[in-house]
Structure formats: C-alpha cells, structure tokens
PDB file of C-alpha atoms in Angstrom:
ATOM      1  CA  LYS A 762       7.065 -15.887  10.228  1.00  0.00           C
ATOM      2  CA  ALA A 763       2.985 -16.476   9.083  1.00  0.00           C
ATOM      3  CA  GLY A 764       1.968 -15.872   5.643  1.00  0.00           C
ATOM      4  CA  VAL A 765      -0.451 -14.016   4.872  1.00  0.00           C
ATOM      5  CA  THR A 766      -4.741 -15.379   6.234  1.00  0.00           C
ATOM      6  CA  GLN A 767      -7.757 -15.259   4.890  1.00  0.00           C
ATOM      7  CA  THR A 768     -11.300 -15.708   6.229  1.00  0.00           C
ATOM      8  CA  PRO A 769     -13.127 -16.947   6.629  1.00  0.00           C
ATOM      9  CA  ARG A 770     -11.889 -19.820   3.257  1.00  0.00           C
ATOM     10  CA  TYR A 771     -14.968 -20.573   2.055  1.00  0.00           C
ATOM     11  CA  LEU A 772     -18.510 -18.124   2.277  1.00  0.00           C
ATOM     12  CA  ILE A 773     -21.288 -19.519   0.818  1.00  0.00           C
ATOM     13  CA  LYS A 774     -24.775 -16.804   0.352  1.00  0.00           C
ATOM     14  CA  THR A 775     -27.674 -15.171  -0.998  1.00  0.00           C
ATOM     15  CA  ARG A 776     -28.490 -13.079  -3.800  1.00  0.00           C
ATOM     16  CA  GLY A 777     -28.927  -9.809  -2.544  1.00  0.00           C
ATOM     17  CA  GLN A 778     -26.568  -9.822   1.004  1.00  0.00           C
ATOM     18  CA  GLN A 779     -23.098  -8.274   1.774  1.00  0.00           C
ATOM     19  CA  VAL A 780     -20.273 -10.228   2.833  1.00  0.00           C
ATOM     20  CA  THR A 781     -16.891  -9.224   4.273  1.00  0.00           C
ATOM     21  CA  LEU A 782     -13.551 -10.387   3.717  1.00  0.00           C
ATOM     22  CA  SER A 783     -11.429 -10.562   6.579  1.00  0.00           C
ATOM     23  CA  CYS A 784      -7.240 -10.390   5.531  1.00  0.00           C
ATOM     24  CA  SER A 785      -4.598 -10.549   7.573  1.00  0.00           C
ATOM     25  CA  PRO A 786      -1.553  -9.419   5.890  1.00  0.00           C
ATOM     26  CA  ILE A 787       2.799 -10.584   6.926  1.00  0.00           C
ATOM     27  CA  SER A 788       4.451  -8.344  10.025  1.00  0.00           C
ATOM     28  CA  GLY A 789       6.184  -5.783   9.558  1.00  0.00           C
ATOM     29  CA  HIS A 790       4.159  -4.889   6.104  1.00  0.00           C
ATOM     30  CA  ARG A 791       1.898  -2.284   5.298  1.00  0.00           C
ATOM     31  CA  SER A 792       0.837  -2.500   1.427  1.00  0.00           C
ATOM     32  CA  VAL A 793      -1.819  -4.672   1.357  1.00  0.00           C
ATOM     33  CA  SER A 794      -4.147  -5.699  -2.152  1.00  0.00           C
ATOM     34  CA  TRP A 795      -7.332  -8.002  -3.184  1.00  0.00           C
ATOM     35  CA  TYR A 796      -7.840  -9.033  -6.110  1.00  0.00           C
ATOM     36  CA  GLN A 797     -10.647 -11.203  -8.237  1.00  0.00           C
ATOM     37  CA  GLN A 798     -10.221 -14.204  -9.760  1.00  0.00           C
ATOM     38  CA  THR A 799     -12.429 -16.203 -11.612  1.00  0.00           C
ATOM     39  CA  PRO A 800     -12.149 -18.527 -14.333  1.00  0.00           C
ATOM     40  CA  GLY A 801     -13.727 -16.551 -17.654  1.00  0.00           C
ATOM     41  CA  GLN A 802     -11.997 -12.272 -15.862  1.00  0.00           C
ATOM     42  CA  GLY A 803      -8.602 -14.552 -14.607  1.00  0.00           C
ATOM     43  CA  LEU A 804      -7.391 -12.271 -12.117  1.00  0.00           C
ATOM     44  CA  GLN A 805      -8.915  -8.657 -11.530  1.00  0.00           C
ATOM     45  CA  PHE A 806      -7.294  -6.076  -9.509  1.00  0.00           C
ATOM     46  CA  LEU A 807      -9.517  -4.312  -6.370  1.00  0.00           C
ATOM     47  CA  PHE A 808      -7.492  -2.304  -5.072  1.00  0.00           C
ATOM     48  CA  GLU A 809      -4.594  -0.934  -2.561  1.00  0.00           C
ATOM     49  CA  TYR A 810      -4.278   0.033   0.656  1.00  0.00           C
ATOM     50  CA  PHE A 811      -1.104   1.785   1.979  1.00  0.00           C
ATOM     51  CA  SER A 812      -0.816   2.740   6.097  1.00  0.00           C
ATOM     52  CA  GLU A 813      -4.868   3.165   5.904  1.00  0.00           C
ATOM     53  CA  THR A 814      -4.926   4.685   2.580  1.00  0.00           C
ATOM     54  CA  GLN A 815      -6.396   4.135  -0.205  1.00  0.00           C
ATOM     55  CA  ARG A 816      -4.318   4.358  -2.958  1.00  0.00           C
ATOM     56  CA  ASN A 817      -5.899   2.557  -6.512  1.00  0.00           C
ATOM     57  CA  LYS A 818      -8.464   1.095  -7.251  1.00  0.00           C
ATOM     58  CA  GLY A 819      -9.590  -0.974 -10.004  1.00  0.00           C
ATOM     59  CA  ASN A 820     -12.197  -0.762 -12.828  1.00  0.00           C
ATOM     60  CA  PHE A 821     -14.929  -2.855  -9.821  1.00  0.00           C
ATOM     61  CA  PRO A 822     -18.336  -1.078  -9.253  1.00  0.00           C
ATOM     62  CA  GLY A 823     -18.788   0.992  -5.914  1.00  0.00           C
ATOM     63  CA  ARG A 824     -20.186  -2.050  -3.970  1.00  0.00           C
ATOM     64  CA  PHE A 825     -17.218  -3.394  -3.555  1.00  0.00           C
ATOM     65  CA  SER A 826     -15.007  -1.624  -0.732  1.00  0.00           C
ATOM     66  CA  GLY A 827     -11.906  -1.733   1.688  1.00  0.00           C
ATOM     67  CA  ARG A 828     -10.667  -0.664   3.912  1.00  0.00           C
ATOM     68  CA  GLN A 829      -7.402  -0.424   6.061  1.00  0.00           C
ATOM     69  CA  PHE A 830      -6.428  -0.709   9.931  1.00  0.00           C
ATOM     70  CA  SER A 831      -3.629   0.793  11.797  1.00  0.00           C
ATOM     71  CA  ASN A 832      -2.405  -2.883  12.272  1.00  0.00           C
ATOM     72  CA  SER A 833      -2.205  -3.113   8.973  1.00  0.00           C
ATOM     73  CA  ARG A 834      -4.952  -5.803   8.770  1.00  0.00           C
ATOM     74  CA  SER A 835      -7.396  -5.148   5.945  1.00  0.00           C
ATOM     75  CA  GLU A 836     -11.050  -5.364   4.929  1.00  0.00           C
ATOM     76  CA  MET A 837     -12.953  -5.788   2.181  1.00  0.00           C
ATOM     77  CA  ASN A 838     -16.885  -5.354   1.869  1.00  0.00           C
ATOM     78  CA  VAL A 839     -18.786  -6.271  -1.418  1.00  0.00           C
ATOM     79  CA  SER A 840     -22.050  -4.853  -1.007  1.00  0.00           C
ATOM     80  CA  THR A 841     -25.644  -5.809  -2.708  1.00  0.00           C
ATOM     81  CA  LEU A 842     -23.663  -9.961  -4.283  1.00  0.00           C
ATOM     82  CA  GLU A 843     -24.815 -10.538  -7.966  1.00  0.00           C
ATOM     83  CA  LEU A 844     -24.304 -14.706  -9.080  1.00  0.00           C
ATOM     84  CA  GLY A 845     -21.265 -13.050 -11.343  1.00  0.00           C
ATOM     85  CA  ASP A 846     -19.857 -11.883  -7.567  1.00  0.00           C
ATOM     86  CA  SER A 847     -19.033 -15.933  -7.322  1.00  0.00           C
ATOM     87  CA  ALA A 848     -15.159 -15.729  -7.165  1.00  0.00           C
ATOM     88  CA  LEU A 849     -11.774 -16.580  -5.469  1.00  0.00           C
ATOM     89  CA  TYR A 850     -11.255 -13.559  -3.561  1.00  0.00           C
ATOM     90  CA  LEU A 851      -6.820 -12.963  -2.952  1.00  0.00           C
ATOM     91  CA  CYS A 852      -5.228 -11.085  -0.860  1.00  0.00           C
ATOM     92  CA  ALA A 853      -2.101 -10.111  -0.338  1.00  0.00           C
ATOM     93  CA  SER A 854       1.254  -8.255   1.446  1.00  0.00           C
ATOM     94  CA  SER A 855       3.901  -6.859   1.091  1.00  0.00           C
ATOM     95  CA  LEU A 856       6.640  -3.785   2.527  1.00  0.00           C
ATOM     96  CA  LEU A 857       6.248  -1.399  -0.266  1.00  0.00           C
ATOM     97  CA  GLN A 858       3.805  -0.489  -3.504  1.00  0.00           C
ATOM     98  CA  LYS A 859       6.597  -2.363  -5.755  1.00  0.00           C
ATOM     99  CA  ASP A 860       8.870  -5.020  -3.401  1.00  0.00           C
ATOM    100  CA  THR A 861       7.657  -8.615  -3.923  1.00  0.00           C
ATOM    101  CA  GLN A 862       3.445  -9.512  -2.681  1.00  0.00           C
ATOM    102  CA  TYR A 863       2.684 -12.891  -0.120  1.00  0.00           C
ATOM    103  CA  PHE A 864      -0.288 -14.505  -1.366  1.00  0.00           C
ATOM    104  CA  GLY A 865      -3.034 -15.487   1.156  1.00  0.00           C
ATOM    105  CA  PRO A 866      -4.619 -18.207  -0.034  1.00  0.00           C
ATOM    106  CA  GLY A 867      -8.239 -16.917  -1.079  1.00  0.00           C
ATOM    107  CA  THR A 868     -11.759 -17.010   0.646  1.00  0.00           C
ATOM    108  CA  ARG A 869     -13.689 -18.520  -2.540  1.00  0.00           C
ATOM    109  CA  LEU A 870     -17.190 -16.948  -2.380  1.00  0.00           C
ATOM    110  CA  THR A 871     -20.272 -18.298  -3.763  1.00  0.00           C
ATOM    111  CA  VAL A 872     -23.718 -16.518  -4.489  1.00  0.00           C
ATOM    112  CA  LEU A 873     -26.726 -17.906  -4.544  1.00  0.00           C
TER     113      LEU A 873
ATOM    114  CA  LYS B 723      -5.662  -0.245 -23.327  1.00  0.00           C
ATOM    115  CA  ASN B 724      -3.233  -2.162 -20.840  1.00  0.00           C
ATOM    116  CA  GLN B 725      -2.627  -5.906 -22.159  1.00  0.00           C
ATOM    117  CA  VAL B 726      -1.583  -8.386 -21.219  1.00  0.00           C
ATOM    118  CA  GLU B 727      -0.919 -11.661 -23.663  1.00  0.00           C
ATOM    119  CA  GLN B 728       0.156 -14.807 -22.981  1.00  0.00           C
ATOM    120  CA  SER B 729       0.620 -17.814 -25.117  1.00  0.00           C
ATOM    121  CA  PRO B 730       0.547 -21.131 -25.408  1.00  0.00           C
ATOM    122  CA  GLN B 731      -2.593 -21.101 -23.213  1.00  0.00           C
ATOM    123  CA  SER B 732      -1.055 -24.914 -21.741  1.00  0.00           C
ATOM    124  CA  LEU B 733       1.345 -27.139 -22.865  1.00  0.00           C
ATOM    125  CA  ILE B 734       2.277 -30.785 -22.027  1.00  0.00           C
ATOM    126  CA  ILE B 735       5.417 -31.391 -20.837  1.00  0.00           C
ATOM    127  CA  LEU B 736       7.770 -34.416 -20.169  1.00  0.00           C
ATOM    128  CA  GLU B 737       9.338 -34.694 -16.875  1.00  0.00           C
ATOM    129  CA  GLY B 738      13.043 -33.323 -17.120  1.00  0.00           C
ATOM    130  CA  LYS B 739      12.444 -30.988 -19.901  1.00  0.00           C
ATOM    131  CA  ASN B 740      12.853 -27.606 -20.838  1.00  0.00           C
ATOM    132  CA  CYS B 741       9.565 -25.104 -21.340  1.00  0.00           C
ATOM    133  CA  THR B 742       9.419 -21.317 -22.779  1.00  0.00           C
ATOM    134  CA  LEU B 743       6.240 -19.046 -21.626  1.00  0.00           C
ATOM    135  CA  GLN B 744       6.407 -16.116 -23.700  1.00  0.00           C
ATOM    136  CA  CYS B 745       4.685 -13.069 -22.594  1.00  0.00           C
ATOM    137  CA  ASN B 746       3.526 -10.264 -24.156  1.00  0.00           C
ATOM    138  CA  TYR B 747       1.998  -6.456 -23.006  1.00  0.00           C
ATOM    139  CA  THR B 748       1.550  -3.392 -24.418  1.00  0.00           C
ATOM    140  CA  VAL B 749       1.604  -1.607 -19.820  1.00  0.00           C
ATOM    141  CA  SER B 750       2.249   1.441 -20.535  1.00  0.00           C
ATOM    142  CA  PRO B 751       3.993   3.297 -18.765  1.00  0.00           C
ATOM    143  CA  PHE B 752       6.042   0.075 -17.658  1.00  0.00           C
ATOM    144  CA  SER B 753       6.702  -0.758 -14.032  1.00  0.00           C
ATOM    145  CA  ASN B 754       7.577  -3.832 -13.499  1.00  0.00           C
ATOM    146  CA  LEU B 755       7.241  -7.278 -14.532  1.00  0.00           C
ATOM    147  CA  ARG B 756       6.635 -10.615 -11.619  1.00  0.00           C
ATOM    148  CA  TRP B 757       5.959 -13.981 -13.221  1.00  0.00           C
ATOM    149  CA  TYR B 758       4.226 -16.329 -10.136  1.00  0.00           C
ATOM    150  CA  LYS B 759       3.067 -19.328  -9.977  1.00  0.00           C
ATOM    151  CA  GLN B 760       0.087 -20.772  -9.386  1.00  0.00           C
ATOM    152  CA  ASP B 761      -0.524 -23.888  -7.604  1.00  0.00           C
ATOM    153  CA  THR B 762      -4.773 -25.098  -8.459  1.00  0.00           C
ATOM    154  CA  GLY B 763      -6.974 -24.042  -5.769  1.00  0.00           C
ATOM    155  CA  ARG B 764      -3.642 -21.164  -3.802  1.00  0.00           C
ATOM    156  CA  GLY B 765      -2.185 -18.601  -4.072  1.00  0.00           C
ATOM    157  CA  PRO B 766      -0.361 -17.457  -6.958  1.00  0.00           C
ATOM    158  CA  VAL B 767       3.595 -17.484  -5.479  1.00  0.00           C
ATOM    159  CA  SER B 768       6.429 -14.948  -7.037  1.00  0.00           C
ATOM    160  CA  LEU B 769       9.020 -15.978  -9.016  1.00  0.00           C
ATOM    161  CA  THR B 770      10.324 -12.586 -10.058  1.00  0.00           C
ATOM    162  CA  ILE B 771      10.052  -8.825 -10.497  1.00  0.00           C
ATOM    163  CA  MET B 772      12.045  -7.596 -13.140  1.00  0.00           C
ATOM    164  CA  THR B 773      12.094  -4.029 -14.566  1.00  0.00           C
ATOM    165  CA  PHE B 774      12.253  -1.603 -17.139  1.00  0.00           C
ATOM    166  CA  SER B 775      16.557  -1.938 -16.746  1.00  0.00           C
ATOM    167  CA  GLU B 776      16.986  -5.737 -16.053  1.00  0.00           C
ATOM    168  CA  ASN B 777      16.903  -7.904 -19.425  1.00  0.00           C
ATOM    169  CA  THR B 778      17.523 -11.472 -16.590  1.00  0.00           C
ATOM    170  CA  LYS B 779      16.341 -12.474 -13.957  1.00  0.00           C
ATOM    171  CA  SER B 780      16.675 -16.332 -12.385  1.00  0.00           C
ATOM    172  CA  ASN B 781      14.694 -17.859  -9.050  1.00  0.00           C
ATOM    173  CA  GLY B 782      16.814 -21.693  -9.011  1.00  0.00           C
ATOM    174  CA  ARG B 783      14.766 -23.562 -12.364  1.00  0.00           C
ATOM    175  CA  TYR B 784      13.379 -20.484 -12.752  1.00  0.00           C
ATOM    176  CA  THR B 785      14.840 -17.945 -15.294  1.00  0.00           C
ATOM    177  CA  ALA B 786      12.769 -14.484 -16.614  1.00  0.00           C
ATOM    178  CA  THR B 787      13.725 -12.697 -19.229  1.00  0.00           C
ATOM    179  CA  LEU B 788      12.056  -9.027 -20.514  1.00  0.00           C
ATOM    180  CA  ASP B 789      13.129  -7.428 -24.400  1.00  0.00           C
ATOM    181  CA  ALA B 790      11.166  -3.702 -23.085  1.00  0.00           C
ATOM    182  CA  ASP B 791      12.259  -2.486 -26.739  1.00  0.00           C
ATOM    183  CA  THR B 792       9.274  -5.175 -28.194  1.00  0.00           C
ATOM    184  CA  LYS B 793       7.267  -5.594 -24.373  1.00  0.00           C
ATOM    185  CA  GLN B 794       7.765  -9.250 -24.572  1.00  0.00           C
ATOM    186  CA  SER B 795       9.273 -11.966 -21.466  1.00  0.00           C
ATOM    187  CA  SER B 796       9.376 -15.340 -21.582  1.00  0.00           C
ATOM    188  CA  LEU B 797       9.854 -17.515 -18.561  1.00  0.00           C
ATOM    189  CA  HIS B 798      12.232 -20.103 -18.881  1.00  0.00           C
ATOM    190  CA  ILE B 799      11.262 -23.940 -16.442  1.00  0.00           C
ATOM    191  CA  THR B 800      14.781 -25.821 -16.647  1.00  0.00           C
ATOM    192  CA  ALA B 801      14.556 -29.651 -15.645  1.00  0.00           C
ATOM    193  CA  SER B 802      11.224 -29.569 -15.006  1.00  0.00           C
ATOM    194  CA  GLN B 803       9.769 -31.883 -12.417  1.00  0.00           C
ATOM    195  CA  LEU B 804       6.124 -33.105 -11.691  1.00  0.00           C
ATOM    196  CA  SER B 805       5.583 -30.482  -9.035  1.00  0.00           C
ATOM    197  CA  ASP B 806       5.727 -27.349 -12.100  1.00  0.00           C
ATOM    198  CA  SER B 807       2.774 -28.391 -12.995  1.00  0.00           C
ATOM    199  CA  ALA B 808       0.545 -25.629 -12.272  1.00  0.00           C
ATOM    200  CA  SER B 809      -0.342 -22.363 -14.023  1.00  0.00           C
ATOM    201  CA  TYR B 810       2.344 -19.588 -15.051  1.00  0.00           C
ATOM    202  CA  ILE B 811       0.519 -15.689 -14.681  1.00  0.00           C
ATOM    203  CA  CYS B 812       2.841 -12.521 -16.144  1.00  0.00           C
ATOM    204  CA  VAL B 813       1.972  -9.638 -14.246  1.00  0.00           C
ATOM    205  CA  VAL B 814       2.688  -6.553 -15.273  1.00  0.00           C
ATOM    206  CA  SER B 815       2.757  -3.071 -13.450  1.00  0.00           C
ATOM    207  CA  ALA B 816       1.918  -0.066 -14.945  1.00  0.00           C
ATOM    208  CA  GLY B 817       4.579   3.037 -13.746  1.00  0.00           C
ATOM    209  CA  GLY B 818       3.247   5.676 -11.427  1.00  0.00           C
ATOM    210  CA  SER B 819       0.711   3.592 -10.128  1.00  0.00           C
ATOM    211  CA  TYR B 820       1.791   0.555 -10.370  1.00  0.00           C
ATOM    212  CA  ILE B 821      -1.588  -0.599 -10.972  1.00  0.00           C
ATOM    213  CA  PRO B 822      -1.317  -4.264 -11.817  1.00  0.00           C
ATOM    214  CA  THR B 823      -2.377  -6.928 -15.156  1.00  0.00           C
ATOM    215  CA  PHE B 824      -2.597  -9.838 -15.324  1.00  0.00           C
ATOM    216  CA  GLY B 825      -2.719 -12.370 -17.453  1.00  0.00           C
ATOM    217  CA  ARG B 826      -5.083 -15.375 -18.323  1.00  0.00           C
ATOM    218  CA  GLY B 827      -1.601 -17.599 -17.513  1.00  0.00           C
ATOM    219  CA  THR B 828      -0.140 -20.505 -19.581  1.00  0.00           C
ATOM    220  CA  SER B 829      -1.169 -24.145 -17.559  1.00  0.00           C
ATOM    221  CA  LEU B 830       1.883 -25.910 -17.848  1.00  0.00           C
ATOM    222  CA  ILE B 831       1.376 -30.109 -17.107  1.00  0.00           C
ATOM    223  CA  VAL B 832       4.209 -31.805 -15.933  1.00  0.00           C
ATOM    224  CA  HIS B 833       3.773 -36.169 -16.964  1.00  0.00           C
ATOM    225  CA  PRO B 834       6.210 -38.475 -15.744  1.00  0.00           C
TER     226      PRO B 834
END
C-alpha cells in the first residue's frame, strides 16, 4: 500500500506570494490533517479534514486555508507569505480521526 | 491552556542500554496520548496510542505507560540500537475535538 505523498517536496517563495501544497493520503483514509513544524515552535496543528469537511482548525491566521476533495486528496494554501512561514509542512492521514496517523515526508517551504 | 512538556530535552546513551523519556500534560478533557518517532528530515512515525483506560502499551522494544491521574506518560526503550537515534514526540489530543497538542520532543542519540 502506498504511503502518504506530498508535493512538492521543496519550495522557495518570496514574501507576499502565495503557495499551494498537495497531499495524497493512503488509499481508503478519509481523515487528513496538516501540521507546521519549525525549530522555534515545534509541531503545531493547522487543520483537519474528514470527508471534504474541515472539522478542526488550529490557532493560525486566516492566510492559512485548506480543502479536501472527494477522493480524499487535500491541499493547503498560504496567502501573502511571510518570512515566519518558512517551515516543514506535514500532512497525515488516518482511517478515522481517532486512529493511527501516517505522516508524509513533508514539504519544506522557504520564504525569502 | 493545554500544554505538553517533555523531558529530558536531549539524551545520549550507549548502544544496548535502556532509557526512559517523560511526558507531562495539562490537556483537558483528555482523549488519547500518542508517542511518535521522528528521524531527521522525515515525517513522524507512530509508536503507540493510549486512551484513558489504558496504562501500558508496547510496540517491540518501545513500551509506553500512562498515568491519567497524575497526567504523566513515559516511553521506555529497551536494548537501544543505533537506529533509535531520533526525536521522540509526545502528543495529547483533547476530548471531543481530538485537536492535538505537541510536546517539543526529546532528542535521543545512541552511540556505539
């Protein structure tokens, strides 16, 4: 069974631009969560989707948004990028919200 | 405010030795506690998940314990191997919403 895949793996953007990251969950998994990981703050929860509905959202500004498609694939978007958005963005999928989460390799975003 | 504190911040041990990592939390209400292993440059991998009613869970050489009364958990690694060198992250999810709060992790280095 293929694992969670994230594209792109690396991304360099400049301040003010926007970016879209993609996540393909494990086949059959309906819950997809997004996380931001930085050296200063560690891992932080962004949001969680289940069957195309956002069920939970972390404490991030509205510049961070996401969506989930009918095939469970998910995208997250960050608008008006700031230097502090430089981070590793991780996606994780699970069968149900309370089940074991499987993480992808992450997308390393650098904002210049 | 929900918080998860891990100790020690870093740990160096010799191959073959045992070690114990600690996690204290203030998340309420409590849903579950997870331990993850994260190798450098990779996404976290789930080691154990424990709910309120479970006080111990094993996964090979990894054994997690949970004391819901004192809000403490530990991860015991037996007969350490070089491949155990990684960051170990404790995550506590809130009841109902399952919104996770992450600890900052313990960086473990196993020397030959």
